[in-house]
Coordinates of C-alpha atoms in Angstrom, one line a residue:
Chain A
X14 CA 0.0 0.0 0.0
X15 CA 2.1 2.6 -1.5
X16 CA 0.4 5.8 0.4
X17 CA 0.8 3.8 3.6
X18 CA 4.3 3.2 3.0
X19 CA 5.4 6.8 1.9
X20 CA 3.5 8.2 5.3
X21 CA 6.2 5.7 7.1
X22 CA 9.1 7.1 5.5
X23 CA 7.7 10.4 6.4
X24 CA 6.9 10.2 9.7
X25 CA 7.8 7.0 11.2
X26 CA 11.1 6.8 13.7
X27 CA 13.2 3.5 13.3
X28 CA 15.9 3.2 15.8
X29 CA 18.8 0.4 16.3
X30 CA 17.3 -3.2 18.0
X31 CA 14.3 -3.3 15.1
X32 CA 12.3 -0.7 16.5
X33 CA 9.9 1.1 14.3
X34 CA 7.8 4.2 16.3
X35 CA 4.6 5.2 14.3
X36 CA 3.0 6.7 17.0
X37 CA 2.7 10.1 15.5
X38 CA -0.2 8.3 12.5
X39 CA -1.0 4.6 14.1
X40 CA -0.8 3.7 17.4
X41 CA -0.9 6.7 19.7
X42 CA -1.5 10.1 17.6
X43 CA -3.7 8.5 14.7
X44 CA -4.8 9.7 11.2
X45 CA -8.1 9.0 10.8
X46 CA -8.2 9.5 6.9
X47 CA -5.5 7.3 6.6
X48 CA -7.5 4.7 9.0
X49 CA -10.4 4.4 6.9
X50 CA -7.6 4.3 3.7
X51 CA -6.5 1.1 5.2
X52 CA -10.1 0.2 5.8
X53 CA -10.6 0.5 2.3
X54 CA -7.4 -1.8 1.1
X55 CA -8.2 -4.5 3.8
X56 CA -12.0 -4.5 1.9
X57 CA -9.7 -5.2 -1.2
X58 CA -8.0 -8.0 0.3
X59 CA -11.1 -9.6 2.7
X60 CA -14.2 -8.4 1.3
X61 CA -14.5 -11.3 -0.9
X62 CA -14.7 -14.0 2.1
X63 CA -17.9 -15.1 3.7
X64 CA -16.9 -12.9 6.6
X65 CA -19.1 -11.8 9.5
X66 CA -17.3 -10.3 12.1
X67 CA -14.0 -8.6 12.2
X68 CA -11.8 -8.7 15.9
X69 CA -9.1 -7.1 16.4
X70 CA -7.5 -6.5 20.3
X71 CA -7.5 -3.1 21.9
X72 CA -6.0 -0.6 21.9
X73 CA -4.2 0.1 18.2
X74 CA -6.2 -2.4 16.7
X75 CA -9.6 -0.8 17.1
X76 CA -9.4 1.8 14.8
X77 CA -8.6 0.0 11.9
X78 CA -10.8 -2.1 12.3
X79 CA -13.8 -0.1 13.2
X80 CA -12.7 1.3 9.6
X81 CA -12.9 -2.1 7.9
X82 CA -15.8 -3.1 10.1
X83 CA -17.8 0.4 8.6
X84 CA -17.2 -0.4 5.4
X85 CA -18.2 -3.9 5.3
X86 CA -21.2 -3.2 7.8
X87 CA -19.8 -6.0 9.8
X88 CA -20.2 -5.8 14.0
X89 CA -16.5 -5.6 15.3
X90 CA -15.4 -7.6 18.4
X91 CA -11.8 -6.0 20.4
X92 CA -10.4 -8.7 22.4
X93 CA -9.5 -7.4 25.8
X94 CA -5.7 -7.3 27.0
X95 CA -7.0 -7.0 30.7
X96 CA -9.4 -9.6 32.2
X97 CA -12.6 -7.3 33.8
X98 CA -13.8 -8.6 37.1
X99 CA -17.4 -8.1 36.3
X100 CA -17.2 -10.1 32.9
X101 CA -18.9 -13.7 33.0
X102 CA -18.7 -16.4 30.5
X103 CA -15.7 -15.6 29.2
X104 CA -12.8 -16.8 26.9
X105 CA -9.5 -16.5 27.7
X106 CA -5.9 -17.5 26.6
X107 CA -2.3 -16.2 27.5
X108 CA 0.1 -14.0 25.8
X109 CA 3.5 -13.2 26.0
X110 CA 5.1 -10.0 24.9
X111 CA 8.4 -9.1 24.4
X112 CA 8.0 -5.4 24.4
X113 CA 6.8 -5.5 27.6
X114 CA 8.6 -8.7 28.9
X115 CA 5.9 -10.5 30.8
X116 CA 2.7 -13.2 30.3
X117 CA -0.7 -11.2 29.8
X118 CA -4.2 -12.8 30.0
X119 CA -6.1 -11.7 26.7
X120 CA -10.2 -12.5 26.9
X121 CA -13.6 -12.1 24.5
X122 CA -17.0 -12.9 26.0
X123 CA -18.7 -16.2 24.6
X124 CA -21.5 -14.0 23.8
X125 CA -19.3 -12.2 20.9
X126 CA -17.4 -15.0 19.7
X127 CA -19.8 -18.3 18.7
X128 CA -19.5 -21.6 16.8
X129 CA -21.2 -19.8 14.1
X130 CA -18.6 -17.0 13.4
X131 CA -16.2 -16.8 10.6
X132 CA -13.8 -13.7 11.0
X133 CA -11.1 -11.5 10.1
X134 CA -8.1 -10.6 12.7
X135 CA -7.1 -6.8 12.3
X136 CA -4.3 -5.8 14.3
X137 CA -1.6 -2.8 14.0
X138 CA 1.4 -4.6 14.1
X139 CA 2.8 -8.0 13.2
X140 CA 6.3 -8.8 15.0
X141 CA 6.6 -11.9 16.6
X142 CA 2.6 -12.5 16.3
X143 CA 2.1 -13.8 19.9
X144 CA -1.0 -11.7 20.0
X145 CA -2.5 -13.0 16.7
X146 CA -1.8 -16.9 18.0
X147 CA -3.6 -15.8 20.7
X148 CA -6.4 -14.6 19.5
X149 CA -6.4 -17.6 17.2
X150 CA -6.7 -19.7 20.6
X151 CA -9.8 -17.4 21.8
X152 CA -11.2 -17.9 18.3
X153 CA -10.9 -21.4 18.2
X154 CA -11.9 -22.2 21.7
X155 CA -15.4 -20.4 20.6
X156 CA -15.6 -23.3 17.8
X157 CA -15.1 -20.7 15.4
X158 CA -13.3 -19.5 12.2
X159 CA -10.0 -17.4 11.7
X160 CA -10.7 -16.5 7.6
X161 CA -7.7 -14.2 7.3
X162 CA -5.1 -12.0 9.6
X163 CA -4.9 -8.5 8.3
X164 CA -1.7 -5.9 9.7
X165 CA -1.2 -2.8 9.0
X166 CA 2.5 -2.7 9.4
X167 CA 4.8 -6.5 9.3
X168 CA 8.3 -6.4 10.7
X169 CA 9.5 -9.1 8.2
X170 CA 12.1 -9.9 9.6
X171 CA 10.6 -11.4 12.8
X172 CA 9.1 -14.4 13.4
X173 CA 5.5 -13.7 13.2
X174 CA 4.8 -14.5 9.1
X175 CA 6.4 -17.7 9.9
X176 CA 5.0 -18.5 12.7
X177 CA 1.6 -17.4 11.4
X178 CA 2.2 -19.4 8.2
X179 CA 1.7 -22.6 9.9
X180 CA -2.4 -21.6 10.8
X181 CA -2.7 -22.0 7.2
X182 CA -4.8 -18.7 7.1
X183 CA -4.5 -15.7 4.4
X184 CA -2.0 -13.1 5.7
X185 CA -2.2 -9.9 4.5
X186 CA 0.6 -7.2 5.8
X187 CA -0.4 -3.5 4.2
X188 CA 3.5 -2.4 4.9
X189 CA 6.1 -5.3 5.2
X190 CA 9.6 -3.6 6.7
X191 CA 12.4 -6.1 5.7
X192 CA 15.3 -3.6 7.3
X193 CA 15.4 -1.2 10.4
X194 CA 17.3 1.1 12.0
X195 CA 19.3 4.0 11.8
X196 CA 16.8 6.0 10.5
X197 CA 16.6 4.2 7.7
X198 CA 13.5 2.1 6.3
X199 CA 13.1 -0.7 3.8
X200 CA 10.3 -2.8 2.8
X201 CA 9.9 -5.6 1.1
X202 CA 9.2 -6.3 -3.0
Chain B
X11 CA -29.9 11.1 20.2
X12 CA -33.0 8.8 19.7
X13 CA -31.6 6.6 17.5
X14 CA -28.8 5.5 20.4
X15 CA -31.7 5.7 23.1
X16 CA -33.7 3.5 21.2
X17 CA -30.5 0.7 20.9
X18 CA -30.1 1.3 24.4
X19 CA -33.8 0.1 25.6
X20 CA -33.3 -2.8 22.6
X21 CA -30.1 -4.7 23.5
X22 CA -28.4 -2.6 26.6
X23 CA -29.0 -4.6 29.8
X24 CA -29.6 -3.0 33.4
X25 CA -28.8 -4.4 36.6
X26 CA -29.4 -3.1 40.1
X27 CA -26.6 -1.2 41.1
X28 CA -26.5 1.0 38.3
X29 CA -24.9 -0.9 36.0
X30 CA -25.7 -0.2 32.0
X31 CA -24.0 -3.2 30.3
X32 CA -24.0 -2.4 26.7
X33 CA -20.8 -4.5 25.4
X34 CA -22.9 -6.3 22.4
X35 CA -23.1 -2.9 20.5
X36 CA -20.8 -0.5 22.5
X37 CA -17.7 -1.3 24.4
X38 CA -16.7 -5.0 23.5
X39 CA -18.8 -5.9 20.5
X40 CA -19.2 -2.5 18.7
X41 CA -21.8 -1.4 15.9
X42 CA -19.9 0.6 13.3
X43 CA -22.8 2.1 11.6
X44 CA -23.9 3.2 14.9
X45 CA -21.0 4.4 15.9
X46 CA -20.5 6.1 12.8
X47 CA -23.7 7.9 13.4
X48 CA -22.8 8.3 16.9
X49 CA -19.8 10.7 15.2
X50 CA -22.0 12.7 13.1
X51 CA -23.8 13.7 16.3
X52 CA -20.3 14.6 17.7
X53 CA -20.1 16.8 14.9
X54 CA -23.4 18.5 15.2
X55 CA -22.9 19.3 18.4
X56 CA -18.7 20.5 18.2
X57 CA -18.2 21.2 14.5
X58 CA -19.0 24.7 15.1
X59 CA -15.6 24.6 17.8
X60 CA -12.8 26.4 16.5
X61 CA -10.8 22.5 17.7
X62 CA -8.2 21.1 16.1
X63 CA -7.6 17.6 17.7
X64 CA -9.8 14.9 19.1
X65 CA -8.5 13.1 22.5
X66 CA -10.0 10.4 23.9
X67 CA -9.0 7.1 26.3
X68 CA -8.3 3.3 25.9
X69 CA -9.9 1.4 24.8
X70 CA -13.7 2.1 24.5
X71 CA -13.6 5.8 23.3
X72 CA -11.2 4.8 20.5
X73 CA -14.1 4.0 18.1
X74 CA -16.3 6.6 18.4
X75 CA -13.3 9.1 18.2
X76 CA -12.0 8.3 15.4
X77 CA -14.9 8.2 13.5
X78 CA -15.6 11.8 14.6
X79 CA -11.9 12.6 14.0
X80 CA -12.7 10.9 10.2
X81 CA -15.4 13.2 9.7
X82 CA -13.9 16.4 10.8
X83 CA -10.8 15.4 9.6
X84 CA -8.7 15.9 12.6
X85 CA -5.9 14.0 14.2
X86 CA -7.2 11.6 17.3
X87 CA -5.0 11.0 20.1
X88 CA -5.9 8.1 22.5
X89 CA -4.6 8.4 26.2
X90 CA -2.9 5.4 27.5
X91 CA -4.2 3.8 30.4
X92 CA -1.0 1.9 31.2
X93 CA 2.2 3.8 31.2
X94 CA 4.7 2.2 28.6
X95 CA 8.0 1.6 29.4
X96 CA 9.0 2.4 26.1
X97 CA 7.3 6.0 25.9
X98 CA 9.7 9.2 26.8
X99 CA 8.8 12.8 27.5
X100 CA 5.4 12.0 28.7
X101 CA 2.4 13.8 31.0
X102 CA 0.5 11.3 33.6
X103 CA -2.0 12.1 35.8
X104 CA -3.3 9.3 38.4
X105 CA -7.4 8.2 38.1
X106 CA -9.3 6.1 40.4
X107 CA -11.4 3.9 38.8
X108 CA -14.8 2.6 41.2
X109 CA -15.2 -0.3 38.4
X110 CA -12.0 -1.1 39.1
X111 CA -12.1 -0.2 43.1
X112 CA -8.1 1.0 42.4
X113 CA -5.9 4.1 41.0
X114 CA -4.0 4.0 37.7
X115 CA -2.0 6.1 35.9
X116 CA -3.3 7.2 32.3
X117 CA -0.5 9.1 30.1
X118 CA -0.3 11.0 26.9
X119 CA 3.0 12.2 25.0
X120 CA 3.8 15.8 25.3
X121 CA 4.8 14.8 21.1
X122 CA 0.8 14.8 20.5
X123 CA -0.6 17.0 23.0
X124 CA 0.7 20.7 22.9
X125 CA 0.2 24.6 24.3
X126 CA -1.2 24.8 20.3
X127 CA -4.1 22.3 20.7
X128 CA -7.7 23.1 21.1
X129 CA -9.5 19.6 21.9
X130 CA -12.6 18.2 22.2
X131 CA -12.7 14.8 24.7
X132 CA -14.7 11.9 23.4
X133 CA -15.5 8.5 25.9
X134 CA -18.1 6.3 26.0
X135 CA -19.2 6.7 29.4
X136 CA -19.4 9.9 31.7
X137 CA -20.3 8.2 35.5
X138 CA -18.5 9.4 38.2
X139 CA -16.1 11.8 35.5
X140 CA -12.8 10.8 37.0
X141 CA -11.4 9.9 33.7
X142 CA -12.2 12.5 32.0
X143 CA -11.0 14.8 35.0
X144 CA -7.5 13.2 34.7
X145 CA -7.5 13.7 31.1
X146 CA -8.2 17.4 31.6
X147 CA -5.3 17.6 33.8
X148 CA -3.2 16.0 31.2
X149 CA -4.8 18.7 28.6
X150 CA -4.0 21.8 31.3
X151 CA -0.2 20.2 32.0
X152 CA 0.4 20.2 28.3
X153 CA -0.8 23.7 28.2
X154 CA -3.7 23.0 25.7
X155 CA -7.4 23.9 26.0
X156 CA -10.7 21.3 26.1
X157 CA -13.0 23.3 24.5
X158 CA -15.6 20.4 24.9
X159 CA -16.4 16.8 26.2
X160 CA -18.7 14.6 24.8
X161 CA -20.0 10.9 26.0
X162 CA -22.6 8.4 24.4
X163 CA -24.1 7.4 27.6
X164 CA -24.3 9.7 31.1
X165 CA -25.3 8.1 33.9
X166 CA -26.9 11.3 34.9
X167 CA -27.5 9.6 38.6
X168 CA -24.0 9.7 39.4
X169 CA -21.8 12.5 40.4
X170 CA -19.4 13.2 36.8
X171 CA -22.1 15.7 35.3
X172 CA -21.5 18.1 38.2
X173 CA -18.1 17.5 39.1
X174 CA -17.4 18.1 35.1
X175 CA -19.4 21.4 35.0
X176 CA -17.0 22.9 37.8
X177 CA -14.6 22.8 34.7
X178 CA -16.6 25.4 32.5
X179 CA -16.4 23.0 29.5
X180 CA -19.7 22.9 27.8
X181 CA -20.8 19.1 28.4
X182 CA -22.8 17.1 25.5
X183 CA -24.0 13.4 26.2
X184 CA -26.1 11.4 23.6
X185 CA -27.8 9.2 26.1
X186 CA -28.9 10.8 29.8
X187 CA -29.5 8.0 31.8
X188 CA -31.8 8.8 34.9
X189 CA -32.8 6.0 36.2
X190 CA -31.4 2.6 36.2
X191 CA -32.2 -1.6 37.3
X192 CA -34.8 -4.3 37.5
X193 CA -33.9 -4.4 33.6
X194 CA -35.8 -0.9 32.9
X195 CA -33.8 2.2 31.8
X196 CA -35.3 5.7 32.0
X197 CA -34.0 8.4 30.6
X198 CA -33.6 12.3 31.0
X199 CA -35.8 15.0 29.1

């Protein structure tokens, strides 16, 4: 997604150790035209699938996907990094993240997430896709069906494609960075 | 908003206490059309506000934000209800949650959050107003104005109304709720 890419050249920070800050468009300050401009390419690459609900996981993901979700007129579901004490009946599997260096319980309510559902992930970021495998637990604990894993940006050269690879589910990264670091981006193709 | 009032008495569900759970269209499960019409009110009701940012918090105001951001085309900056390790050069403020029964700190970068910014503050929920009276003290630390606060639901029975109007900030919520339990929701006007 060429206007996606060019607006991380622009404005996105890489530093040494593979770390890429967008937080000035994405995941803190966020463009909203842009958001529904990736709304628009993930229709391109999912609207042809017997979708019915997209989930994504809060926070970054949500406003993609409420994008995508507009679009398609599909409810959205945002898996919750944080288990509530006054949810019942619900889902629940365990993350790690390296960012943060510790084990996280992510959740969904059975009341969202049913046997009948076929859905697309939407999530800002794919590294090491611990939160995607996740959410592929929560999904399949429900009974139902991971169609396709959209990200905005993919670092490449992590683990997560790989890793992902082996669901045997449609992958679709709208920015795949192959090289980091000083200052200095590069994407695949 | 009658529209949003009318969801509310459909699928919301009351309990004694005053709890409003409204996760199948709202805050878990989300309705992008609505929400999308949710944002139009936002503009009918700010457009006319000479604003050029839209802040809101993690996670549940994220949607309705940034489609009012979309439609206004203005930048939308979530607070962070977790303070990142990773994040430099940053304004908290501490908030007590009653859902929660504890105190966190929420967080915004002083990158995205400036002496130049005239805001309006978008969240789901306005009960007891102490999140959105620790995002006003992030907005005042960072030198900025809140030249407006708007919420989809107001427990009107609960103290955040009156606490908020001690700011001088005009106050607009789509859904006053009065009354609340036994499954019945009443509302103001």
């Amino acid at each position: 997604m060429k206007l996606l890419k060019d607006r991380i050249l622009r404005d996105g920070k890489s530093f040494e150790g593979g770390i890429l800050k967008v937080d000035s468009f994405i995941n803190h300050q966020m463009d909203p035209i842009l958001m529904k401009s990736i709304g628009v390419e993930f229709v391109r690459r999912f609207g042809h699938l017997p979708i019915n609900k997209i989930v994504t996981i809060e926070a970054s993901g949500i406003a993609p996907a409420i994008m995508l979700g507009y679009l398609l007129e599909l409810p959205v579901v945002f898996v919750k990094k944080a288990v509530p004490k006054t949810m019942e009946n619900m889902l629940t599997a365990s993350v790690y993240s390296f960012t943060k260096d510790k084990t996280y319980d992510i959740c969904v309510s059975r009341d969202f997430l049913t046997a009948d559902d076929r859905v697309v992930f939407i999530d800002d970021f794919l590294a090491n896709g611990n939160a995607a495998i996740g959410v592929h637990e929560l999904v399949e604990k429900a009974g139902a069906q991971v169609l396709g894993m959209g990200f905005i940006i993919e670092k490449s050269f992590q683990q997560g494609h790989l890793r992902l690879r082996e669901l045997n589910i449609p992958i679709e990264s709208l920015a795949r960075v192959k090289t980091l670091g000083n200052n200095k981006v590069e994407f695949e193709d």
